[in-house]
Amino acid sequence: MRVALVGLGTVGTGVIRLLDANRELIARRAGRIIEVRAVNARDRNRDRGFDITRFDWVDDMMELARRDDIDVVVELIGGSDGPALALARAVLSAGKPLVTANKAMLAHHGLSLATLAEQSGIPLKYEAAVAGGIPVIKGLREGAAANEISRVYGILNGTCNYILTTMEREGRDFDEVLKEAQELGYAEADPSFDVDGVDAAHKLSILASLAFGTQIDFDAVDIGGIRNVTAADIREAAALGYRIRLVGMAENRADGLFQRVQAALVPMHHPLASVEGSLNAVLAEGNFVGSLFFSGRGAGEGPTASAVVADLIDIARDEYGDPFAMQVEQLARQPKADSGDTIRRVYLRFLVQDKPGVLAEIAAAMRDAGVSIESVIQRGAHEDGSVLLVVVTHDSTERAIDDTLRRLGGSDNLIADPVIMPILG
């Protein structure tokens, strides 16, 4: 099977190394040899650690969609639009299978690309787009295909998980750990997509479609990140028996689809609490299979290349189905659920003036909004005179929590905006 590889960054070079290292094993499992025939990348002269002259270098990536000596195209350049999307459309329209690791493109254009694949009767494969080397796409699309999935959630961004677990172990604040993560290569120079939750939201929207048989709706994902998580939050969470993780969660409710990425408190005994460093994990709850747990390395050269090559092996064996487990026309169009009806216990962190009556003001606002307090932690004053006040609620609707914060909105006693994190049940 003759492959064209577009993009020779970390993952692209990993794909070539993996195909070289496991050539005979892959051929036996695929039923035929899989070889890279042509490549395209931005820099032809960059040293990638192998002889690039053994491949046909193509300056115009669009040519690969038309070449008769190419059976499959692998897209690894990234980006939701632009060259990646143009290439994907050209490849599928030409009747060639496409393998991609591009979660942003799938989150925004997955349905139209899946329609092109269906019309041509060819595979569109994307295991590497979500959770790197963890076979969660195949697990949901095939292994759990007989189940009605009610909820899918997990840790979907390794950069955020590395930062949070480092803060946890070393007691340092976000900015300091982020800078170190950038120096070590765990975080990009512009980390916004990761730390602001956008990357995890791309992946969550894809998982939700597969899990629930619904159309991808990235625009309906409520997105939050980890910039406002402090070392103090992590200490207080630990004192309460929790760890803080960036959690993407999707639920198929009676009133629509709930999708959210947000920093949350995870009980110490919960499987997600033990997921540390750059690892990813996904849980899905099926009505017959029960709870499924997928965990492993969610990014990097080896895991992501492993997922790409696994897709190539499936194509070589003619083992593939509809990209989103059913025909696009059968995917339900779900409205966005009313998040105000969501019932959660919540962690609220306030930074307040050190003077009498502040706690009473907060308690009164919560009382008037119908929010019941489970516990309160108040620490001594900092050098600047501010006081950290943490409130954990009983089960409350998000609407009531929002009402509480509106009532406190004009208070001179609040030094900074409150931080809200749900407590995972």
Coordinates of C-alpha atoms in Angstrom, one line a residue:
M1 CA 0.0 0.0 0.0
R2 CA 1.6 3.2 -1.2
V3 CA 1.3 6.1 1.2
A4 CA 1.9 9.9 0.8
L5 CA 2.8 11.7 4.0
V6 CA 2.1 15.4 4.3
G7 CA 3.9 16.9 7.2
L8 CA 7.2 15.8 8.6
G9 CA 7.2 17.2 12.1
T10 CA 7.3 15.2 15.2
V11 CA 4.4 12.9 14.2
G12 CA 5.4 12.5 10.6
T13 CA 8.9 11.5 11.3
G14 CA 7.6 9.2 14.0
V15 CA 5.4 7.5 11.4
I16 CA 8.4 6.8 9.1
R17 CA 10.5 5.5 12.0
L18 CA 7.7 3.2 13.1
L19 CA 7.1 1.8 9.6
D20 CA 10.9 1.2 9.4
A21 CA 11.3 -0.4 12.8
N22 CA 8.2 -2.7 12.6
R23 CA 8.1 -3.2 8.8
E24 CA 7.8 -7.0 8.8
L25 CA 5.4 -7.2 11.7
I26 CA 3.2 -4.5 10.2
A27 CA 3.2 -6.3 6.8
R28 CA 2.0 -9.5 8.4
R29 CA -0.8 -7.8 10.3
A30 CA -1.8 -5.6 7.3
G31 CA -1.6 -8.5 4.8
R32 CA 0.7 -6.4 2.6
I33 CA 3.7 -4.0 2.9
I34 CA 2.9 -0.4 3.8
E35 CA 5.5 2.0 2.4
V36 CA 5.8 5.7 2.2
R37 CA 6.2 6.6 -1.4
A38 CA 6.0 10.5 -1.4
V39 CA 6.3 13.2 1.2
N40 CA 5.6 16.9 1.5
A41 CA 6.7 19.4 4.2
R42 CA 7.7 23.0 4.6
D43 CA 11.5 22.5 4.9
R44 CA 13.1 20.0 2.5
N45 CA 16.6 20.5 4.0
R46 CA 15.9 20.0 7.7
D47 CA 17.7 17.1 9.3
R48 CA 15.1 14.6 10.5
G49 CA 17.4 11.7 11.4
F50 CA 16.8 9.6 8.3
D51 CA 17.5 9.7 4.5
I52 CA 14.7 11.7 3.0
T53 CA 16.0 11.2 -0.6
R54 CA 14.5 7.7 -0.6
F55 CA 11.0 9.3 -0.9
D56 CA 9.6 11.3 -3.7
W57 CA 9.6 14.9 -2.5
V58 CA 6.5 16.8 -3.8
D59 CA 6.4 20.6 -3.6
D60 CA 2.6 20.9 -4.3
M61 CA 0.7 18.7 -1.7
M62 CA -2.4 18.9 -3.9
E63 CA -0.7 16.8 -6.5
L64 CA -0.9 13.9 -4.2
A65 CA -4.6 13.7 -4.5
R66 CA -4.2 13.2 -8.3
R67 CA -1.3 10.7 -8.4
D68 CA -2.1 7.2 -9.6
D69 CA 0.8 5.7 -7.6
I70 CA -0.5 6.9 -4.3
D71 CA -3.2 4.8 -2.5
V72 CA -3.6 6.7 0.8
V73 CA -2.7 10.2 2.0
V74 CA -1.8 11.0 5.6
E75 CA -2.4 14.6 6.6
L76 CA -0.2 15.8 9.6
I77 CA 0.1 19.5 9.0
G78 CA -2.7 20.6 11.3
G79 CA -5.0 23.6 11.3
S80 CA -8.8 23.7 11.1
D81 CA -8.9 25.4 7.7
G82 CA -6.4 26.4 5.0
P83 CA -4.1 23.9 3.3
A84 CA -5.1 21.0 5.6
L85 CA -8.8 21.3 4.8
A86 CA -8.1 21.9 1.1
L87 CA -6.0 18.8 0.9
A88 CA -8.5 16.7 2.8
R89 CA -11.3 17.7 0.5
A90 CA -9.2 17.1 -2.6
V91 CA -8.1 13.6 -1.4
L92 CA -11.5 12.4 -0.5
S93 CA -13.1 13.9 -3.7
A94 CA -10.5 12.0 -5.7
G95 CA -11.6 8.7 -4.1
K96 CA -8.5 8.2 -2.0
P97 CA -8.5 7.2 1.7
L98 CA -7.4 9.9 4.2
V99 CA -5.7 9.4 7.5
T100 CA -5.4 12.5 9.7
A101 CA -4.4 13.5 13.2
N102 CA -6.1 16.9 12.8
K103 CA -8.7 17.3 15.6
A104 CA -9.3 21.0 14.9
M105 CA -10.3 20.2 11.3
L106 CA -12.6 17.4 12.3
A107 CA -14.2 19.4 15.0
H108 CA -15.1 22.2 12.5
H109 CA -15.5 20.2 9.3
G110 CA -15.8 16.6 10.2
L111 CA -19.3 16.1 9.0
S112 CA -18.7 17.5 5.5
L113 CA -15.5 15.4 5.2
A114 CA -17.3 12.3 6.4
T115 CA -20.0 13.0 3.7
L116 CA -17.3 13.1 1.0
A117 CA -15.9 9.8 2.3
E118 CA -19.3 8.2 2.3
Q119 CA -20.1 9.4 -1.2
S120 CA -16.8 7.8 -2.5
G121 CA -17.1 4.7 -0.3
I122 CA -13.7 5.2 1.1
P123 CA -12.2 5.5 4.7
L124 CA -11.6 8.6 6.6
K125 CA -9.6 7.6 9.7
Y126 CA -8.5 9.7 12.6
E127 CA -7.6 7.6 15.6
A128 CA -4.6 9.9 16.2
A129 CA -6.8 13.0 16.5
V130 CA -8.0 12.2 20.0
A131 CA -5.8 11.0 22.9
G132 CA -2.8 10.1 20.8
G133 CA -1.9 6.4 21.1
I134 CA -5.0 5.5 23.2
P135 CA -7.4 3.6 20.9
V136 CA -10.5 5.4 22.2
I137 CA -12.0 6.1 18.7
K138 CA -11.9 2.5 17.8
G139 CA -13.1 1.6 21.3
L140 CA -16.2 3.8 21.0
R141 CA -16.9 3.2 17.3
E142 CA -16.5 -0.6 17.4
G143 CA -16.0 -2.0 20.8
A144 CA -18.9 -0.2 22.4
A145 CA -21.1 -0.1 19.3
A146 CA -23.9 -2.1 20.8
N147 CA -24.3 0.3 23.8
E148 CA -26.2 3.4 24.4
I149 CA -23.6 5.8 25.9
S150 CA -24.9 8.3 28.4
R151 CA -21.7 10.1 29.3
V152 CA -18.2 10.4 28.0
Y153 CA -15.5 12.4 29.9
G154 CA -11.9 12.6 30.7
I155 CA -8.5 14.3 30.7
L156 CA -7.9 15.2 27.0
N157 CA -4.9 17.5 27.1
G158 CA -1.5 16.3 28.3
T159 CA 0.0 19.8 28.6
C160 CA -2.6 20.9 31.1
N161 CA -2.3 17.7 33.0
Y162 CA 1.4 18.0 33.2
I163 CA 1.1 21.6 34.5
L164 CA -1.5 20.7 37.1
T165 CA 0.3 17.6 38.4
T166 CA 3.6 19.5 38.6
M167 CA 1.9 22.3 40.5
E168 CA 0.5 19.6 42.8
R169 CA 3.8 17.9 43.5
E170 CA 5.9 21.0 43.8
G171 CA 3.6 23.6 45.2
R172 CA 4.3 26.1 42.5
D173 CA 2.0 28.5 40.7
F174 CA 0.7 28.3 37.2
D175 CA 2.9 30.9 35.5
E176 CA 6.1 29.4 36.8
V177 CA 5.2 25.8 35.8
L178 CA 4.0 26.9 32.4
K179 CA 7.3 28.6 31.6
E180 CA 9.1 25.4 32.6
A181 CA 6.8 23.3 30.5
Q182 CA 7.6 25.5 27.5
E183 CA 11.3 25.2 28.0
L184 CA 10.9 21.4 28.2
G185 CA 8.8 21.2 25.1
Y186 CA 5.6 20.1 26.8
A187 CA 3.9 23.4 26.0
E188 CA 3.9 25.5 22.8
A189 CA 5.4 29.1 22.7
D190 CA 1.7 30.2 22.4
P191 CA 0.0 27.8 24.8
S192 CA -3.5 29.3 24.5
F193 CA -5.1 26.3 22.7
D194 CA -3.9 24.0 25.4
V195 CA -4.2 26.0 28.7
D196 CA -7.5 27.7 27.7
G197 CA -9.2 24.4 26.9
V198 CA -9.7 24.7 23.1
D199 CA -7.6 21.7 22.2
A200 CA -9.6 19.5 24.7
A201 CA -12.8 21.0 23.4
H202 CA -12.0 19.9 19.8
K203 CA -11.4 16.4 21.1
L204 CA -14.5 16.4 23.3
S205 CA -16.8 17.4 20.4
I206 CA -15.5 14.4 18.3
L207 CA -15.9 12.0 21.2
A208 CA -19.5 13.2 21.8
S209 CA -20.5 12.6 18.2
L210 CA -19.1 9.0 18.3
A211 CA -20.5 8.2 21.8
F212 CA -24.0 9.6 21.2
G213 CA -24.6 9.3 17.5
T214 CA -25.0 13.1 17.2
Q215 CA -23.7 15.7 14.8
I216 CA -20.5 17.4 15.9
D217 CA -21.2 20.7 17.5
F218 CA -18.0 22.3 18.6
D219 CA -19.6 25.7 18.9
A220 CA -21.9 24.4 21.6
V221 CA -18.9 23.4 23.9
D222 CA -18.6 25.6 27.0
I223 CA -14.8 26.1 27.2
G224 CA -12.7 26.9 30.3
G225 CA -9.0 26.5 31.0
I226 CA -6.5 26.4 33.9
R227 CA -5.0 29.9 34.0
N228 CA -6.9 30.8 37.1
V229 CA -5.9 27.7 39.1
T230 CA -3.4 28.5 41.8
A231 CA -1.2 26.5 44.1
A232 CA -3.5 27.6 46.9
D233 CA -6.5 26.0 45.1
I234 CA -4.5 22.7 44.7
R235 CA -3.6 22.7 48.4
E236 CA -7.2 23.4 49.5
A237 CA -8.5 20.7 47.1
A238 CA -6.1 18.2 48.6
A239 CA -7.2 19.1 52.1
L240 CA -10.7 18.3 51.1
G241 CA -9.7 15.0 49.5
Y242 CA -9.5 16.0 45.8
R243 CA -7.1 16.7 43.0
I244 CA -7.7 19.3 40.3
R245 CA -7.8 18.2 36.7
L246 CA -8.9 19.8 33.4
V247 CA -11.9 17.6 32.6
G248 CA -13.9 17.5 29.3
M249 CA -17.4 16.1 29.8
A250 CA -20.2 15.4 27.5
E251 CA -23.7 14.1 28.4
N252 CA -26.7 13.2 26.2
R253 CA -29.6 14.6 28.2
A254 CA -33.3 14.8 27.6
D255 CA -33.1 18.5 26.7
G256 CA -30.0 18.3 24.5
L257 CA -26.3 17.8 24.5
F258 CA -24.2 19.1 27.4
Q259 CA -20.5 19.6 26.5
R260 CA -18.0 21.4 28.7
V261 CA -14.2 21.6 29.3
Q262 CA -13.4 23.0 32.8
A263 CA -11.0 22.6 35.7
A264 CA -12.7 20.4 38.2
L265 CA -12.1 18.7 41.6
V266 CA -11.7 15.0 41.2
P267 CA -12.1 12.7 44.3
M268 CA -8.8 10.9 45.2
H269 CA -10.4 7.5 44.6
H270 CA -11.6 8.4 41.1
P271 CA -9.7 6.9 38.2
L272 CA -8.9 10.3 36.8
A273 CA -7.2 11.4 40.0
S274 CA -4.4 8.9 39.3
V275 CA -3.8 10.2 35.8
E276 CA -0.6 12.3 36.1
G277 CA 1.9 14.1 33.9
S278 CA 1.2 14.2 30.2
L279 CA -1.1 11.2 30.2
N280 CA -4.6 11.3 28.9
A281 CA -7.7 9.2 30.0
V282 CA -11.2 8.8 28.8
L283 CA -14.2 7.2 30.5
A284 CA -17.5 6.2 28.8
E285 CA -20.6 4.9 30.5
G286 CA -22.7 2.4 28.5
N287 CA -26.0 0.9 29.4
F288 CA -24.9 -2.7 29.1
V289 CA -21.1 -2.6 29.2
G290 CA -20.9 -0.3 32.2
S291 CA -17.9 2.0 32.7
L292 CA -15.1 1.8 30.2
F293 CA -11.7 3.4 31.0
F294 CA -9.0 4.2 28.4
S295 CA -5.7 5.6 29.6
G296 CA -2.2 6.2 28.1
R297 CA 0.1 8.6 26.4
G298 CA -2.0 11.2 24.7
A299 CA 0.6 12.9 22.5
G300 CA 4.1 12.8 21.3
E301 CA 6.0 11.1 18.5
G302 CA 5.5 7.5 19.4
P303 CA 1.9 7.3 20.6
T304 CA 0.5 9.5 17.8
A305 CA 2.5 7.7 15.1
S306 CA 1.2 4.4 16.5
A307 CA -2.3 5.5 16.1
V308 CA -1.7 6.8 12.5
V309 CA -0.1 3.5 11.5
A310 CA -2.9 1.5 13.1
D311 CA -5.3 3.4 10.8
L312 CA -3.1 2.5 7.8
I313 CA -3.2 -1.2 8.8
D314 CA -7.1 -1.1 9.0
I315 CA -7.2 0.4 5.5
A316 CA -4.8 -2.2 4.2
R317 CA -7.1 -4.9 5.6
D318 CA -10.2 -3.2 4.2
E319 CA -11.5 -2.9 7.8
Y320 CA -13.3 0.4 8.2
G321 CA -16.8 1.7 8.6
D322 CA -18.5 5.1 8.6
P323 CA -16.2 7.8 10.1
F324 CA -18.7 8.6 12.9
A325 CA -20.0 5.0 13.3
M326 CA -23.1 5.7 11.2
Q327 CA -24.0 7.6 8.1
V328 CA -23.9 11.4 8.5
E329 CA -27.6 11.7 7.7
Q330 CA -28.4 9.4 10.6
L331 CA -26.5 11.5 13.1
A332 CA -29.0 13.3 15.4
R333 CA -29.0 17.1 15.5
Q334 CA -29.2 17.8 19.2
P335 CA -29.8 21.2 20.7
K336 CA -27.5 22.6 23.4
A337 CA -28.6 21.5 26.8
D338 CA -29.5 24.2 29.4
S339 CA -26.5 24.2 31.6
G340 CA -28.4 26.1 34.3
D341 CA -30.2 22.9 35.2
T342 CA -27.0 21.1 35.8
I343 CA -26.8 20.0 39.5
R344 CA -23.3 19.8 41.0
R345 CA -21.4 20.3 44.2
V346 CA -19.1 23.2 43.6
Y347 CA -15.9 24.6 45.0
L348 CA -15.9 28.4 45.2
R349 CA -12.8 30.3 46.0
F350 CA -13.0 34.0 47.1
L351 CA -10.2 36.4 47.7
V352 CA -11.6 39.0 50.2
Q353 CA -10.9 41.9 52.5
D354 CA -9.8 41.0 56.0
K355 CA -12.6 42.6 58.0
P356 CA -15.7 41.5 59.9
G357 CA -18.9 40.7 58.0
V358 CA -17.4 39.4 54.7
L359 CA -18.3 35.8 55.4
A360 CA -21.8 36.8 56.4
E361 CA -22.2 38.7 53.2
I362 CA -21.2 35.7 51.1
A363 CA -23.4 33.4 53.2
A364 CA -26.4 35.7 52.8
A365 CA -25.9 35.8 49.0
M366 CA -25.8 32.0 48.8
R367 CA -28.9 31.8 51.1
D368 CA -30.9 34.2 49.0
A369 CA -29.9 32.3 45.8
G370 CA -30.9 29.0 47.3
V371 CA -27.4 27.5 47.6
S372 CA -26.6 25.4 50.7
I373 CA -23.1 25.5 52.2
E374 CA -21.4 22.2 53.0
S375 CA -18.1 23.5 54.4
V376 CA -16.0 26.7 54.7
I377 CA -12.3 27.1 54.9
Q378 CA -10.8 30.5 55.8
R379 CA -7.0 31.0 55.9
G380 CA -5.1 33.8 57.7
A381 CA -4.5 37.1 56.0
H382 CA -1.7 37.5 53.4
E383 CA 0.8 40.3 53.6
D384 CA -1.4 42.5 51.4
G385 CA -4.3 42.1 53.8
S386 CA -6.3 39.7 51.6
V387 CA -7.9 36.5 52.9
L388 CA -8.5 33.2 51.0
L389 CA -12.0 31.9 51.6
V390 CA -13.1 28.6 50.2
V391 CA -16.7 27.4 50.2
V392 CA -17.9 24.0 49.2
T393 CA -21.6 23.7 48.4
H394 CA -24.1 20.9 48.6
D395 CA -25.8 19.9 45.3
S396 CA -26.9 23.1 43.6
T397 CA -28.0 24.1 40.2
E398 CA -25.6 26.2 38.1
R399 CA -28.4 28.8 37.8
A400 CA -28.3 29.2 41.6
I401 CA -24.5 29.5 41.7
D402 CA -24.6 32.1 39.0
D403 CA -27.3 34.0 40.9
T404 CA -25.0 33.9 44.0
L405 CA -22.2 35.5 42.0
R406 CA -24.5 38.2 40.6
R407 CA -25.6 39.1 44.1
L408 CA -21.9 39.5 45.1
G409 CA -21.0 41.3 41.9
G410 CA -20.9 44.8 43.3
S411 CA -19.3 44.0 46.6
D412 CA -16.2 46.0 47.7
N413 CA -15.2 43.1 49.9
L414 CA -14.2 40.9 46.9
I415 CA -10.6 41.7 45.8
A416 CA -10.7 39.4 42.7
D417 CA -13.3 37.5 40.7
P418 CA -14.4 34.3 42.4
V419 CA -13.2 31.0 40.9
I420 CA -15.7 28.2 40.4
M421 CA -14.8 24.6 39.9
P422 CA -17.4 21.7 39.9
I423 CA -16.8 18.7 42.0
L424 CA -16.9 15.5 40.0
G425 CA -19.4 13.1 41.4

